[in-house]
Coordinates of C-alpha atoms in Angstrom, one line a residue:
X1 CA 0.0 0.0 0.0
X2 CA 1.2 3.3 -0.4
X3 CA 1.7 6.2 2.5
X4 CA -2.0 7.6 1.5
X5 CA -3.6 3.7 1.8
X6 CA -1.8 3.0 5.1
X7 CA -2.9 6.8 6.9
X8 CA -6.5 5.9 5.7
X9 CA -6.8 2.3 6.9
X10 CA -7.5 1.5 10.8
X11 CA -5.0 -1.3 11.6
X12 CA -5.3 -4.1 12.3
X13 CA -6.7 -5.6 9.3
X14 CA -8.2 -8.7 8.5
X15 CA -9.2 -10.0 11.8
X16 CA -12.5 -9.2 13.9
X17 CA -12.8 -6.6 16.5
X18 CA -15.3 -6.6 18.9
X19 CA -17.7 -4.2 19.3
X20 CA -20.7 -5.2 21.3
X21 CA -21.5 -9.0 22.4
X22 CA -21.7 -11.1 19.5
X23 CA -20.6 -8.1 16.6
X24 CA -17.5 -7.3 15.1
X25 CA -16.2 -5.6 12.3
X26 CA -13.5 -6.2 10.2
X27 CA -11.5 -3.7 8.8
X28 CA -10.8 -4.5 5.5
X29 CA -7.7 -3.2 2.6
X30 CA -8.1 0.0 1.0
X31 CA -10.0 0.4 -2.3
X32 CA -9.4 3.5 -4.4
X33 CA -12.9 5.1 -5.8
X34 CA -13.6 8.2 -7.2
X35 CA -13.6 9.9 -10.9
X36 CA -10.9 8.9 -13.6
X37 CA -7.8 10.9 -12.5
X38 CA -9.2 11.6 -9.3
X39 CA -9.5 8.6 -7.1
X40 CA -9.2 8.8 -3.5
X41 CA -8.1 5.9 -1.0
X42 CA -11.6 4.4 0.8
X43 CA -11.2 2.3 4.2
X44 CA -13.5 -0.6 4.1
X45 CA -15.5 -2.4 6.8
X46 CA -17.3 -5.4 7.5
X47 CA -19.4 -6.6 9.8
X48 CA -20.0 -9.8 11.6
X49 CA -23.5 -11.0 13.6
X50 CA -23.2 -14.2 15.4
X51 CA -27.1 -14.5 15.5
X52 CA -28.6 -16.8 18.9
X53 CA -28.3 -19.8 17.0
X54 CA -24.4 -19.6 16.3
X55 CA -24.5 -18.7 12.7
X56 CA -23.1 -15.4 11.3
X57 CA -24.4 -13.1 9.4
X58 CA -21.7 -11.6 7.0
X59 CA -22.3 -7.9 6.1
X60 CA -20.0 -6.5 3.5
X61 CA -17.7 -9.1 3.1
X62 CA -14.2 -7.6 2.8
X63 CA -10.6 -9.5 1.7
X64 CA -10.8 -13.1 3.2
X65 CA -7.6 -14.3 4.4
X66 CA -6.3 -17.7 5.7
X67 CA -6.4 -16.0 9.3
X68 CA -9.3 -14.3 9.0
X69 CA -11.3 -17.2 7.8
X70 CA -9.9 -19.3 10.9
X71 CA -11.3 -16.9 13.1
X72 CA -14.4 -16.9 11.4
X73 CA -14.5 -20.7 11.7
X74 CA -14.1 -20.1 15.2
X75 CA -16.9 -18.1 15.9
X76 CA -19.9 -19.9 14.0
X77 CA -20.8 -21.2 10.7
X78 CA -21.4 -18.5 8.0
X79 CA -24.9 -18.5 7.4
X80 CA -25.5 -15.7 5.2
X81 CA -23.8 -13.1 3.0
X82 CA -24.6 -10.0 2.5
X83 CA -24.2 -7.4 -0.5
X84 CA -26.6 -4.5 0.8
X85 CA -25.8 -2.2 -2.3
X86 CA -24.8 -2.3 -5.8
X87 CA -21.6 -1.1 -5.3
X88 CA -20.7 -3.8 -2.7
X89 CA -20.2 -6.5 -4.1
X90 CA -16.7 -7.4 -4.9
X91 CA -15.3 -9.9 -2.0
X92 CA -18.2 -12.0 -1.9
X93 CA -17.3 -13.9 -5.2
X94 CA -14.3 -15.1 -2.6
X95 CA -16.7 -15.8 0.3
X96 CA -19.3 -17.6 -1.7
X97 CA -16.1 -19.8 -2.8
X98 CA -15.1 -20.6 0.8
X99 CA -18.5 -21.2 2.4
X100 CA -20.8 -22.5 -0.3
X101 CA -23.5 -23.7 1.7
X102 CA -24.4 -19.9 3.0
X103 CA -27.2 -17.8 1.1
X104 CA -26.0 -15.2 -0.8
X105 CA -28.4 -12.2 -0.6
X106 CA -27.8 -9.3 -3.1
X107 CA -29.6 -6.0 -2.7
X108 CA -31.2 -4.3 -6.1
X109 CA -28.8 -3.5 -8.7
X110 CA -25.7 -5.6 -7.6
X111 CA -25.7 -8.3 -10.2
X112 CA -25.9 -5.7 -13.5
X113 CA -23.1 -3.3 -11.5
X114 CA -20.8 -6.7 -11.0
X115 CA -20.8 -7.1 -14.9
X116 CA -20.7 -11.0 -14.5
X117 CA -18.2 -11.1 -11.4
X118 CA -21.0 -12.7 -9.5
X119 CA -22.3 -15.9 -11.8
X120 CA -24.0 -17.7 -9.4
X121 CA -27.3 -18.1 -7.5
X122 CA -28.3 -14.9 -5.2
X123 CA -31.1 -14.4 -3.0
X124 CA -32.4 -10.6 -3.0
X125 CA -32.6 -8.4 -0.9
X126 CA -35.7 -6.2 -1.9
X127 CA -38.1 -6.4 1.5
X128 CA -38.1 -5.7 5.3
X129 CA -39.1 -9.2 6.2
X130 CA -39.2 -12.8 5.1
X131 CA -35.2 -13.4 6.3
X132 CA -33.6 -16.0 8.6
X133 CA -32.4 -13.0 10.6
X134 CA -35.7 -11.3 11.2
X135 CA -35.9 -12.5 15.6
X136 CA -32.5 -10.1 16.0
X137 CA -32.0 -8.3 12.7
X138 CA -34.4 -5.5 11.5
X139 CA -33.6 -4.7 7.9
X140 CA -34.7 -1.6 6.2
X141 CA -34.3 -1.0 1.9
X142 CA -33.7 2.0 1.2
X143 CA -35.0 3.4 -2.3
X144 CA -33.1 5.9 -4.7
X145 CA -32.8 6.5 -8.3
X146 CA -28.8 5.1 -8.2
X147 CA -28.8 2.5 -5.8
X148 CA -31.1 0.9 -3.3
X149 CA -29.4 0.3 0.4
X150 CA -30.3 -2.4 2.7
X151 CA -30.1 -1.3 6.6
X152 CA -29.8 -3.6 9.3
X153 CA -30.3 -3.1 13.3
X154 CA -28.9 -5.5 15.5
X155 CA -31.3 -5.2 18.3
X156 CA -29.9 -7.4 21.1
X157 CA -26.8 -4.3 20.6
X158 CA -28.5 -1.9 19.5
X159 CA -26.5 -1.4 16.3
X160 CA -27.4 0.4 13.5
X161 CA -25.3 -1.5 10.3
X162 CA -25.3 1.2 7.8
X163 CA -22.7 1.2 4.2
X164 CA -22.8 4.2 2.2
X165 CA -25.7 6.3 3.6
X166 CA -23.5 7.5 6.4
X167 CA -19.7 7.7 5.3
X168 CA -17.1 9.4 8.5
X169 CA -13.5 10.7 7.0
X170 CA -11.3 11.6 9.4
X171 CA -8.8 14.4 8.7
X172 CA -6.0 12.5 10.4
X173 CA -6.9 9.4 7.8
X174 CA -7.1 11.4 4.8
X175 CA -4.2 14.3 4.5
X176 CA -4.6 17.7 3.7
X177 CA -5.1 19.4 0.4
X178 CA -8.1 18.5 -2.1
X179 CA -8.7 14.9 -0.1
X180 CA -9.6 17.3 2.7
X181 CA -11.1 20.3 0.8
X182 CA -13.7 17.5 -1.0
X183 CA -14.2 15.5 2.1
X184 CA -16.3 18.3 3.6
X185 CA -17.8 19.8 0.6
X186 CA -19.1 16.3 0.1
X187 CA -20.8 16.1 3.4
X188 CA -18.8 13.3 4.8
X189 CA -16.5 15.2 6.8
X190 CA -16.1 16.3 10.9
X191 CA -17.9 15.7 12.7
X192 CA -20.1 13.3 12.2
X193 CA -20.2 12.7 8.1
X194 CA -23.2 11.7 6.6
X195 CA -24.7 10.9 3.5
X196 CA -22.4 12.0 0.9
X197 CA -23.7 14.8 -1.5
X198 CA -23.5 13.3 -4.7
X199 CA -25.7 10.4 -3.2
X200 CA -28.1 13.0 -1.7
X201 CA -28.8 14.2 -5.3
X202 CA -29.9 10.6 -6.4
X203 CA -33.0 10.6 -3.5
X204 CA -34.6 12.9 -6.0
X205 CA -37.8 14.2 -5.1
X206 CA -39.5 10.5 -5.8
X207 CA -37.8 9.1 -3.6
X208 CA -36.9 11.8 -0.9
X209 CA -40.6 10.8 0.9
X210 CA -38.9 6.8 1.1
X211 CA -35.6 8.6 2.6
X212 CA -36.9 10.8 5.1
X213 CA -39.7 8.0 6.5
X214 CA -36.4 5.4 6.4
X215 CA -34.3 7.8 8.5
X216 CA -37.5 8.4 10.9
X217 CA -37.7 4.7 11.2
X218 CA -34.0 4.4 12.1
X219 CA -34.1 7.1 14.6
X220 CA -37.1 5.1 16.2
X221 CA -34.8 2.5 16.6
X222 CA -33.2 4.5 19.6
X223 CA -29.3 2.8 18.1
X224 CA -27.1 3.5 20.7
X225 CA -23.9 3.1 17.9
X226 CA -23.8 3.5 14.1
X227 CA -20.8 1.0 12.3
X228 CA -20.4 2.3 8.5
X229 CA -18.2 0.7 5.9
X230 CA -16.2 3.7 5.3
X231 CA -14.3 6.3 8.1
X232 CA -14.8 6.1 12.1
X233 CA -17.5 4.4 13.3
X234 CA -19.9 5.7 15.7
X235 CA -19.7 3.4 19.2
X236 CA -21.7 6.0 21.1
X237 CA -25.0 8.7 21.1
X238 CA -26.0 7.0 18.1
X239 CA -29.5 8.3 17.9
X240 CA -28.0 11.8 17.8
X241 CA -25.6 11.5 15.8
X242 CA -27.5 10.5 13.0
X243 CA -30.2 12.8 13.7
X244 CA -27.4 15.4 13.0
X245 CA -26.3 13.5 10.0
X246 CA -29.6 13.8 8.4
X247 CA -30.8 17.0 9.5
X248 CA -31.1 18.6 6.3
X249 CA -33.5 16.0 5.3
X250 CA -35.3 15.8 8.3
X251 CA -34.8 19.9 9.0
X252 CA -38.0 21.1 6.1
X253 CA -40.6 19.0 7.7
X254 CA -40.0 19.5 11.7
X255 CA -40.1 23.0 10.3
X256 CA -43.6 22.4 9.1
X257 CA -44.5 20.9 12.0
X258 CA -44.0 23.6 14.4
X259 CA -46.1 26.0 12.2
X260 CA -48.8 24.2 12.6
X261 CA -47.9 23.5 16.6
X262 CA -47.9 27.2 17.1
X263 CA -50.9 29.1 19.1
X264 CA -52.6 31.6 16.5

């Protein structure tokens, strides 16, 4: 990796870190995304559910090494897979490979982005209930124009799972300059991130209605942490935090609201 990669990653990679009872995340190598000529280095995350019956529930699957893969054998058998947007998709080819008796659930979109990468039997992802999961897992799609997302929340933890709806980049991790300069013009900067702007403009007005009522169900979840695939996590206040995150969505109609509320 080079200087960049290393200062954006959070070491150590490729084994599971706790972070409530029966969740980790996995911190995975650094992809490079962005515009031709102008591709920045992205952490990435995974995240692991041992659900009550010892299975796992694979979010996001990241690089699989020889050492990560005994530690996963260690902790349960790998139940499920999960690609919870079309642009997340590109380690579970590898996972599928190692574990072939686990479902392999794709959310909308994934199998056209993946441009025949991923040539064998998916499950989708397209509804809030019908899963294995459901007893511990809420799961929440996400409609927009680009890309559907697929929430979870583990509630035994209290852990909202989100991928790119909430993206955190530190300005330790990611230098000065433009890195910086475009990290907080894009909305996904100190201190707190959020949904990054470019995604914002895909939840056009169709679909704005779908975002809003999805981050109102969220907050109703009361998380009490937020783990994202991309930049720091969240391991505390949840609920506020991402209240803040999406207050420019949620701003308009609270201001609605309290016209009406107030005494004539």
């Amino acid at each position: 990796m080079s200087q960049d990669d290393c200062l954006a990653t959070y070491p150590p990679l490729n084994t599971l870190k706790p972070v409530a009872e029966n969740i980790w995340i996995v911190d995975g190598p650094v992809i490079r995304f962005g515009i031709p000529g102008l591709k920045f280095p992205f952490p990435t995350r995974m995240t692991v559910v041992r659900c009550a019956s010892g299975d796992l529930f694979i979010h996001s699957p990241t690089l699989l090494t020889p050492a990560l893969r005994a530690e996963i054998d260690r902790e349960g058998r790998v139940r499920d897979i999960i690609g919870p947007n079309r642009i997340h998709y590109w380690w579970i080819p590898d996972w599928q490979a190692a574990f072939p008796d686990a479902a392999i659930y794709l959310a909308p979109g994934i199998r056209a982005q993946a441009k025949g990468r991923i040539d064998f039997e998916g499950r989708p992802l397209d509804r809030s209930t019908g899963y294995p999961w459901d007893d511990e897992i809420a799961t929440l799609p996400v409609l927009g124009s680009y890309m559907t997302e697929v929430v979870f929340f583990h509630r035994p933890s209290r852990t909202l799972i989100l991928t790119d709806l909430m993206e955190n980049f530190e300005p330790a991790k990611i230098g000065a300059g433009l890195a910086r300069y475009l990290s907080w013009i894009g909305g996904v900067g100190p201190p707190h991130g959020g949904l990054p702007r470019d995604l914002r403009l895909t939840f056009t007005w169709r679909h704005r209605r779908e975002l809003r009522a999805a981050v109102e169900t969220m907050l109703a979840w009361h998380p009490e942490r937020i783990v994202i695939a991309h930049g720091a996590c969240h391991p505390a206040d949840g609920t506020e935090i991402l209240r803040e995150a999406f207050c420019w969505l949620l701003r308009p109609r609270t201001a609605g609201m309290a016209s009406r509320d107030r005494p004539s």
